[in-house]
C-alpha cells in the first residue's frame, strides 16, 4: 500500500459516510465559509439512471454497483434463512436505493426517547427540524415546511385495486388519513414520497450537490475508512485508503461518524472502541471501552401476504405484456408518471394488533404486484402484495466485526421473532390481513390467498409460515444508541461517551425504532446535530 500525501490534510470536520445523514451534515456545516469539511464516501457516484428512475430500486438492490451486497447470519427465528441486507453504495447512501417513502413516525416515538433520558428529543423538540428540511407539495403549515432541501411529493399514479383495499379497510375501522406525518399516523392513505416530477430525490441531490459548489467542502468517493486516529482519549483524525493509496486526514474540531447502523459500529470496533471481550477475540487492543457498541440492533420485519385477483390490472400483467411495457415506458417518457414512477409501496395503513394499545403497532405496505421473493420476476397472474410489519419489535440483535478487516462485512444478527411478543403479533397480523382482504369492497376482485396459504389456520401453522416468508424492510437502527445507561454509546448531543472529538450521527443512535420508515428521521437527526455543532462552535471564544 502506497502512501499518498495528497490525501492527507487538516480540516475542521471530517464526515465519514455520504449517506442520508452525511449529505445533510456536509451541507449545513459548510454554510459557514470559514469551516473546512472533508466528506469521505466508500461508494461511488449516484449518477446512474436506475438511481434516478423510481422503479429502479428493483435494479439497484442486489446490484454491486449500488449495493454493498450484505447478508444477515442464518436467522434461527426465520428457520435458518439468511436475508439479503441492502445498503446504499453511492452518494446519498440508502436514500439512493430505498423506497422513497416520506415518513416521520409517531409523536409517541420521540416522546419515548425523551422518557428514556434523552433531553431535547421529544416530538415538540424534533418537529421543527423535520419542518426545516421539508419542501412539501402542499406548502407551509403548522406541520410542514416549504422551500427546504427535502422534496415531498404525491405519487403520480393510482390503482383501482388499491382504492378498493382502502374501502375494504374502512369496513374494519381503518379510516382514511390525509396526513401520515402529523404525529399520529393511524389510518390509511397513499404514501407521500421523496420525488420531484417523477424522479427520485435523494439526499445527494437535495443537500450535497448544492454544497459541492462551496470551496470549503472536499468530497472523496471510493474512500474506505480503516480506523479512527486516537490520541489518548481524543479522536484527532481518520486513516483511510483510496485507489490503493493510504492517507490520514486530521480533524481540528470533530470527526462525525455517519456510516449507518451497520458500518458505524464496525468502524468503532476496528478503531479499538467497543466491548473489550469482543475486541480481544478479534485481536484488537481496547483503546476505549464501550460495551454498547454494536448492540441493540433493531429492524422492522415484514410478512408478505400475496393475493391473486381478477377483473383488474396489476403490474404483474403489464410487465408480462409487450404492449404493457411499451405503454409504461411511453407514459413515463411523456409525463414522468405511471408504474416507472412508482415507489415500491404506494398505499399504506397503520393500525393496532390489539385495541387496548394506545397507538398503532402495525404498518401495512400494499403493492399492485407480487413475486416469490424480492428481486425475483413478478408473477404472470394478476396479484397484489399486502405486507405487514410489527412497528415496535421486542426482538433485538447485534452487529459486530467478524474479522479485523475493513473490507469484510460485519456479523449482522437480528434475532428476528425471538421474542414471544413478536411471535404473537406476527400471528395477529396475518389474521388481520386476511380479515381486510375478506371485505365486501374487494369481492368483485375475487382475492385468492397465495401466501401464507389457506392451509395455515391455527396459530402454530401461521407462525411457522411467518418464519418461512418474512423478510426485512431494511430499517436497521440502534447499534450506537443514545442514552444515559451503561449500554449507551452517545449522549443527547450524539457525542461518544468518554472521547473528545467524535460524534455518531445516523440511524445507529436511535434508542428505539420509530413507528415507520427511517430515512426522514435520519435527515432530522442530522439537521438537529448540525445545529448543536454550530451552536457549540459559536459559544467558544474566538
Short mmCIF file of C-alpha atoms in Angstrom, two decimals, residues 181-507:
data_model
loop_
_atom_site.label_atom_id
_atom_site.label_comp_id
_atom_site.label_asym_id
_atom_site.label_seq_id
_atom_site.Cartn_x
_atom_site.Cartn_y
_atom_site.Cartn_z
CA UNK A 181 -46.85 12.82 9.32
CA UNK A 182 -48.68 14.98 11.83
CA UNK A 183 -47.62 12.84 14.79
CA UNK A 184 -50.50 10.33 14.60
CA UNK A 185 -50.31 8.02 11.60
CA UNK A 186 -53.32 5.82 12.41
CA UNK A 187 -55.44 5.17 9.32
CA UNK A 188 -54.93 4.52 5.62
CA UNK A 189 -53.67 6.52 2.68
CA UNK A 190 -51.30 6.80 -0.23
CA UNK A 191 -47.73 7.39 0.83
CA UNK A 192 -46.05 10.69 0.10
CA UNK A 193 -42.63 10.22 -1.46
CA UNK A 194 -39.23 11.85 -1.80
CA UNK A 195 -39.55 12.55 -5.51
CA UNK A 196 -39.79 15.53 -7.80
CA UNK A 197 -41.64 15.36 -11.12
CA UNK A 198 -41.37 11.58 -11.22
CA UNK A 199 -37.67 11.34 -10.31
CA UNK A 200 -36.10 10.08 -7.08
CA UNK A 201 -34.97 12.82 -4.71
CA UNK A 202 -32.10 11.57 -2.55
CA UNK A 203 -30.00 13.49 -0.05
CA UNK A 204 -27.18 13.71 -2.58
CA UNK A 205 -29.38 15.80 -4.88
CA UNK A 206 -31.11 17.73 -2.13
CA UNK A 207 -28.25 18.52 0.23
CA UNK A 208 -24.87 17.51 -1.18
CA UNK A 209 -24.98 18.86 -4.75
CA UNK A 210 -25.58 22.48 -3.64
CA UNK A 211 -22.83 22.19 -1.03
CA UNK A 212 -20.33 20.81 -3.55
CA UNK A 213 -20.14 24.25 -5.18
CA UNK A 214 -18.56 25.60 -1.98
CA UNK A 215 -14.80 25.89 -1.78
CA UNK A 216 -14.74 24.73 1.84
CA UNK A 217 -16.09 21.22 1.12
CA UNK A 218 -13.99 18.36 -0.23
CA UNK A 219 -15.75 15.13 -1.22
CA UNK A 220 -13.81 11.91 -1.80
CA UNK A 221 -15.63 8.84 -3.14
CA UNK A 222 -14.16 5.32 -3.04
CA UNK A 223 -12.52 6.30 0.26
CA UNK A 224 -12.54 3.32 2.64
CA UNK A 225 -12.06 4.19 6.29
CA UNK A 226 -9.75 1.78 8.09
CA UNK A 227 -9.79 3.29 11.55
CA UNK A 228 -10.16 6.43 13.60
CA UNK A 229 -6.96 8.04 14.83
CA UNK A 230 -6.89 8.37 18.62
CA UNK A 231 -4.52 10.49 20.65
CA UNK A 232 -5.27 9.42 24.19
CA UNK A 233 -8.99 9.98 24.65
CA UNK A 234 -9.38 12.33 21.70
CA UNK A 235 -10.21 11.35 18.12
CA UNK A 236 -7.97 13.52 16.01
CA UNK A 237 -8.42 12.12 12.53
CA UNK A 238 -9.19 9.28 10.14
CA UNK A 239 -6.96 6.73 8.38
CA UNK A 240 -8.38 5.62 5.03
CA UNK A 241 -7.46 4.17 1.67
CA UNK A 242 -8.42 5.34 -1.79
CA UNK A 243 -7.40 3.71 -5.07
CA UNK A 244 -4.74 1.61 -3.27
CA UNK A 245 -3.22 4.66 -1.60
CA UNK A 246 -3.38 5.35 2.10
CA UNK A 247 -3.91 8.67 3.81
CA UNK A 248 -4.59 10.25 7.16
CA UNK A 249 -6.80 13.30 7.45
CA UNK A 250 -6.82 15.40 10.62
CA UNK A 251 -9.88 16.96 12.23
CA UNK A 252 -9.26 20.12 14.25
CA UNK A 253 -12.78 20.07 15.71
CA UNK A 254 -14.58 16.73 15.32
CA UNK A 255 -14.96 13.53 13.37
CA UNK A 256 -18.61 12.80 12.56
CA UNK A 257 -19.30 9.12 12.04
CA UNK A 258 -22.31 8.79 9.72
CA UNK A 259 -21.73 5.36 8.19
CA UNK A 260 -25.08 3.90 9.26
CA UNK A 261 -26.29 1.34 11.78
CA UNK A 262 -24.18 -1.41 10.21
CA UNK A 263 -20.90 0.33 9.41
CA UNK A 264 -20.64 2.86 12.23
CA UNK A 265 -20.15 0.18 14.92
CA UNK A 266 -17.80 -1.63 12.55
CA UNK A 267 -15.54 1.42 12.25
CA UNK A 268 -15.60 1.97 16.01
CA UNK A 269 -14.57 -1.62 16.69
CA UNK A 270 -11.81 -1.54 14.06
CA UNK A 271 -10.53 1.52 15.92
CA UNK A 272 -10.41 -0.24 19.28
CA UNK A 273 -13.64 1.29 20.57
CA UNK A 274 -16.21 -1.17 21.90
CA UNK A 275 -16.74 -4.12 24.18
CA UNK A 276 -13.35 -5.32 25.47
CA UNK A 277 -14.18 -9.03 25.25
CA UNK A 278 -15.19 -8.85 21.61
CA UNK A 279 -12.22 -6.66 20.70
CA UNK A 280 -9.87 -9.13 22.42
CA UNK A 281 -11.43 -12.00 20.45
CA UNK A 282 -10.64 -10.07 17.26
CA UNK A 283 -7.06 -9.38 18.37
CA UNK A 284 -7.73 -5.64 18.66
CA UNK A 285 -6.44 -3.65 21.61
CA UNK A 286 -9.24 -1.96 23.54
CA UNK A 287 -8.34 1.73 23.38
CA UNK A 288 -11.71 2.79 24.75
CA UNK A 289 -14.25 0.50 26.39
CA UNK A 290 -17.88 0.96 25.34
CA UNK A 291 -19.82 -2.31 25.70
CA UNK A 292 -22.89 -0.94 23.88
CA UNK A 293 -21.13 -0.61 20.51
CA UNK A 294 -22.84 -2.98 18.07
CA UNK A 295 -25.58 -3.99 20.50
CA UNK A 296 -29.30 -3.03 20.47
CA UNK A 297 -29.75 -3.74 16.74
CA UNK A 298 -33.43 -3.46 15.77
CA UNK A 299 -35.24 -3.71 12.46
CA UNK A 300 -38.73 -3.96 11.01
CA UNK A 301 -39.58 -7.45 9.82
CA UNK A 302 -42.35 -7.58 7.22
CA UNK A 303 -44.56 -10.56 6.49
CA UNK A 304 -45.60 -10.61 2.85
CA UNK A 305 -49.08 -11.90 2.11
CA UNK A 306 -49.99 -12.35 -1.56
CA UNK A 307 -53.46 -12.48 -3.11
CA UNK A 308 -54.31 -13.42 -6.67
CA UNK A 309 -57.02 -11.10 -8.04
CA UNK A 310 -59.32 -10.88 -11.04
CA UNK A 311 -61.12 -8.19 -13.06
CA UNK A 312 -58.41 -5.55 -12.60
CA UNK A 313 -54.94 -4.69 -13.81
CA UNK A 314 -51.79 -5.06 -11.73
CA UNK A 315 -48.15 -4.53 -12.55
CA UNK A 316 -47.72 -8.30 -12.94
CA UNK A 317 -49.74 -8.49 -16.12
CA UNK A 318 -48.36 -5.24 -17.50
CA UNK A 319 -44.71 -6.33 -17.33
CA UNK A 320 -45.54 -9.66 -18.98
CA UNK A 321 -47.06 -7.87 -21.97
CA UNK A 322 -45.06 -6.21 -24.74
CA UNK A 323 -47.83 -3.66 -25.14
CA UNK A 324 -47.97 -3.09 -21.38
CA UNK A 325 -44.25 -2.43 -21.15
CA UNK A 326 -44.38 -0.10 -24.14
CA UNK A 327 -47.23 1.89 -22.61
CA UNK A 328 -45.41 2.15 -19.28
CA UNK A 329 -42.29 3.45 -20.98
CA UNK A 330 -44.24 5.93 -23.09
CA UNK A 331 -46.19 7.26 -20.11
CA UNK A 332 -43.01 7.81 -18.14
CA UNK A 333 -41.23 9.41 -21.09
CA UNK A 334 -44.07 11.84 -21.78
CA UNK A 335 -45.42 12.53 -18.29
CA UNK A 336 -42.91 11.16 -15.75
CA UNK A 337 -45.83 9.18 -14.32
CA UNK A 338 -47.17 5.65 -14.28
CA UNK A 339 -45.55 2.44 -12.98
CA UNK A 340 -41.97 3.57 -13.72
CA UNK A 341 -42.52 6.49 -11.34
CA UNK A 342 -43.85 4.35 -8.52
CA UNK A 343 -42.31 3.74 -5.14
CA UNK A 344 -42.08 0.10 -4.01
CA UNK A 345 -45.21 0.64 -1.89
CA UNK A 346 -47.94 3.04 -2.90
CA UNK A 347 -50.62 2.51 -0.27
CA UNK A 348 -50.21 2.13 3.48
CA UNK A 349 -52.21 1.50 6.62
CA UNK A 350 -51.35 1.97 10.29
CA UNK A 351 -53.46 0.12 12.81
CA UNK A 352 -53.30 -1.87 16.04
CA UNK A 353 -52.80 -5.56 16.66
CA UNK A 354 -54.69 -5.09 19.95
CA UNK A 355 -57.44 -2.47 20.54
CA UNK A 356 -56.02 -1.87 24.02
CA UNK A 357 -52.84 -0.32 22.60
CA UNK A 358 -52.55 3.47 22.76
CA UNK A 359 -51.02 3.85 19.28
CA UNK A 360 -50.80 1.73 16.10
CA UNK A 361 -48.17 -1.02 16.18
CA UNK A 362 -48.73 -2.42 12.67
CA UNK A 363 -47.83 -0.90 9.30
CA UNK A 364 -49.13 -2.27 6.02
CA UNK A 365 -47.45 -1.74 2.66
CA UNK A 366 -49.82 -2.67 -0.16
CA UNK A 367 -48.49 -3.12 -3.67
CA UNK A 368 -50.20 -3.86 -7.01
CA UNK A 369 -47.67 -6.60 -7.77
CA UNK A 370 -46.37 -9.90 -6.42
CA UNK A 371 -43.32 -12.12 -6.55
CA UNK A 372 -41.95 -15.11 -4.70
CA UNK A 373 -39.04 -13.09 -3.28
CA UNK A 374 -37.77 -9.52 -3.69
CA UNK A 375 -35.64 -9.47 -6.82
CA UNK A 376 -37.43 -12.43 -8.44
CA UNK A 377 -39.58 -11.96 -11.57
CA UNK A 378 -43.15 -10.83 -10.99
CA UNK A 379 -45.84 -13.49 -11.15
CA UNK A 380 -47.53 -13.97 -14.53
CA UNK A 381 -51.01 -13.72 -12.98
CA UNK A 382 -52.61 -10.52 -11.58
CA UNK A 383 -51.98 -10.24 -7.85
CA UNK A 384 -51.29 -7.84 -5.00
CA UNK A 385 -48.96 -7.98 -2.01
CA UNK A 386 -50.22 -6.97 1.42
CA UNK A 387 -47.13 -6.76 3.64
CA UNK A 388 -47.48 -6.13 7.35
CA UNK A 389 -44.79 -5.35 9.92
CA UNK A 390 -44.62 -5.01 13.68
CA UNK A 391 -43.55 -1.40 14.23
CA UNK A 392 -42.12 -1.90 17.71
CA UNK A 393 -40.44 -5.31 17.84
CA UNK A 394 -39.00 -6.60 21.09
CA UNK A 395 -36.51 -8.89 19.34
CA UNK A 396 -33.08 -7.26 19.50
CA UNK A 397 -29.83 -8.30 17.82
CA UNK A 398 -26.27 -7.14 17.32
CA UNK A 399 -23.75 -6.12 14.67
CA UNK A 400 -20.06 -6.81 15.32
CA UNK A 401 -16.98 -7.26 13.18
CA UNK A 402 -16.35 -10.90 12.31
CA UNK A 403 -12.68 -10.39 11.44
CA UNK A 404 -10.39 -7.36 11.93
CA UNK A 405 -10.55 -6.44 8.23
CA UNK A 406 -12.21 -3.21 6.97
CA UNK A 407 -13.11 -4.91 3.68
CA UNK A 408 -15.22 -7.65 5.30
CA UNK A 409 -18.86 -7.07 6.22
CA UNK A 410 -19.71 -7.37 9.91
CA UNK A 411 -21.72 -10.13 11.52
CA UNK A 412 -25.34 -8.91 11.23
CA UNK A 413 -27.54 -10.79 13.68
CA UNK A 414 -31.14 -9.58 14.10
CA UNK A 415 -32.67 -12.40 16.18
CA UNK A 416 -35.96 -11.89 14.35
CA UNK A 417 -39.04 -13.36 16.05
CA UNK A 418 -37.02 -14.44 19.09
CA UNK A 419 -39.31 -12.52 21.47
CA UNK A 420 -42.60 -14.28 22.29
CA UNK A 421 -44.47 -10.97 21.97
CA UNK A 422 -43.25 -10.59 18.38
CA UNK A 423 -44.42 -14.11 17.60
CA UNK A 424 -47.89 -13.31 18.93
CA UNK A 425 -48.10 -10.11 16.90
CA UNK A 426 -46.99 -11.92 13.73
CA UNK A 427 -49.91 -14.32 14.03
CA UNK A 428 -52.36 -11.49 14.81
CA UNK A 429 -51.08 -9.51 11.82
CA UNK A 430 -51.64 -12.41 9.42
CA UNK A 431 -55.17 -12.90 10.72
CA UNK A 432 -55.88 -9.20 10.41
CA UNK A 433 -54.57 -9.09 6.82
CA UNK A 434 -56.90 -11.96 5.94
CA UNK A 435 -59.81 -10.12 7.52
CA UNK A 436 -59.14 -6.97 5.49
CA UNK A 437 -58.92 -8.98 2.26
CA UNK A 438 -62.31 -10.55 3.03
CA UNK A 439 -64.02 -7.15 2.87
CA UNK A 440 -67.16 -6.68 0.81
CA UNK A 441 -65.45 -3.93 -1.20
CA UNK A 442 -62.96 -6.50 -2.53
CA UNK A 443 -65.34 -9.28 -3.51
CA UNK A 444 -65.59 -8.22 -7.14
CA UNK A 445 -61.85 -8.89 -7.47
CA UNK A 446 -62.18 -12.45 -6.07
CA UNK A 447 -58.99 -12.37 -3.96
CA UNK A 448 -57.38 -15.80 -3.52
CA UNK A 449 -54.68 -16.23 -0.90
CA UNK A 450 -51.31 -17.43 -2.23
CA UNK A 451 -49.15 -16.54 0.79
CA UNK A 452 -49.09 -17.56 3.59
CA UNK A 453 -51.52 -20.09 2.12
CA UNK A 454 -55.09 -21.01 3.13
CA UNK A 455 -53.92 -24.31 4.64
CA UNK A 456 -52.30 -22.41 7.55
CA UNK A 457 -55.15 -21.87 10.01
CA UNK A 458 -54.04 -22.47 13.60
CA UNK A 459 -51.58 -20.22 15.41
CA UNK A 460 -48.69 -22.67 15.17
CA UNK A 461 -49.11 -23.04 11.40
CA UNK A 462 -49.33 -19.28 10.88
CA UNK A 463 -46.19 -18.66 12.93
CA UNK A 464 -44.36 -21.37 11.00
CA UNK A 465 -45.35 -19.73 7.70
CA UNK A 466 -44.29 -16.31 9.01
CA UNK A 467 -40.86 -17.77 9.73
CA UNK A 468 -40.75 -19.07 6.15
CA UNK A 469 -41.80 -15.90 4.31
CA UNK A 470 -40.95 -12.87 6.48
CA UNK A 471 -38.18 -10.58 5.31
CA UNK A 472 -36.53 -7.34 6.34
CA UNK A 473 -37.91 -3.96 5.39
CA UNK A 474 -34.38 -2.54 5.68
CA UNK A 475 -34.67 -0.31 8.77
CA UNK A 476 -31.65 -1.18 10.97
CA UNK A 477 -31.15 1.15 13.93
CA UNK A 478 -29.78 1.28 17.46
CA UNK A 479 -26.21 -0.07 17.36
CA UNK A 480 -24.68 3.10 18.87
CA UNK A 481 -27.68 4.07 20.90
CA UNK A 482 -28.28 7.42 22.55
CA UNK A 483 -29.00 7.31 26.28
CA UNK A 484 -27.60 7.53 29.78
CA UNK A 485 -27.42 3.85 30.78
CA UNK A 486 -24.24 1.70 30.75
CA UNK A 487 -25.01 0.32 27.26
CA UNK A 488 -25.41 3.76 25.66
CA UNK A 489 -22.75 4.90 23.22
CA UNK A 490 -23.64 8.57 22.72
CA UNK A 491 -25.18 11.34 24.81
CA UNK A 492 -28.14 13.52 23.82
CA UNK A 493 -25.91 15.61 21.52
CA UNK A 494 -24.56 12.40 19.96
CA UNK A 495 -21.07 12.80 21.43
CA UNK A 496 -19.40 9.44 22.07
CA UNK A 497 -19.05 8.86 25.79
CA UNK A 498 -15.54 9.26 27.13
CA UNK A 499 -13.99 10.51 23.89
CA UNK A 500 -13.45 14.06 22.72
CA UNK A 501 -13.80 14.98 19.05
CA UNK A 502 -16.20 12.22 17.99
CA UNK A 503 -19.95 12.03 17.36
CA UNK A 504 -22.12 9.40 15.72
CA UNK A 505 -24.86 10.86 13.51
CA UNK A 506 -27.06 8.28 11.81
CA UNK A 507 -29.76 5.67 12.48
#
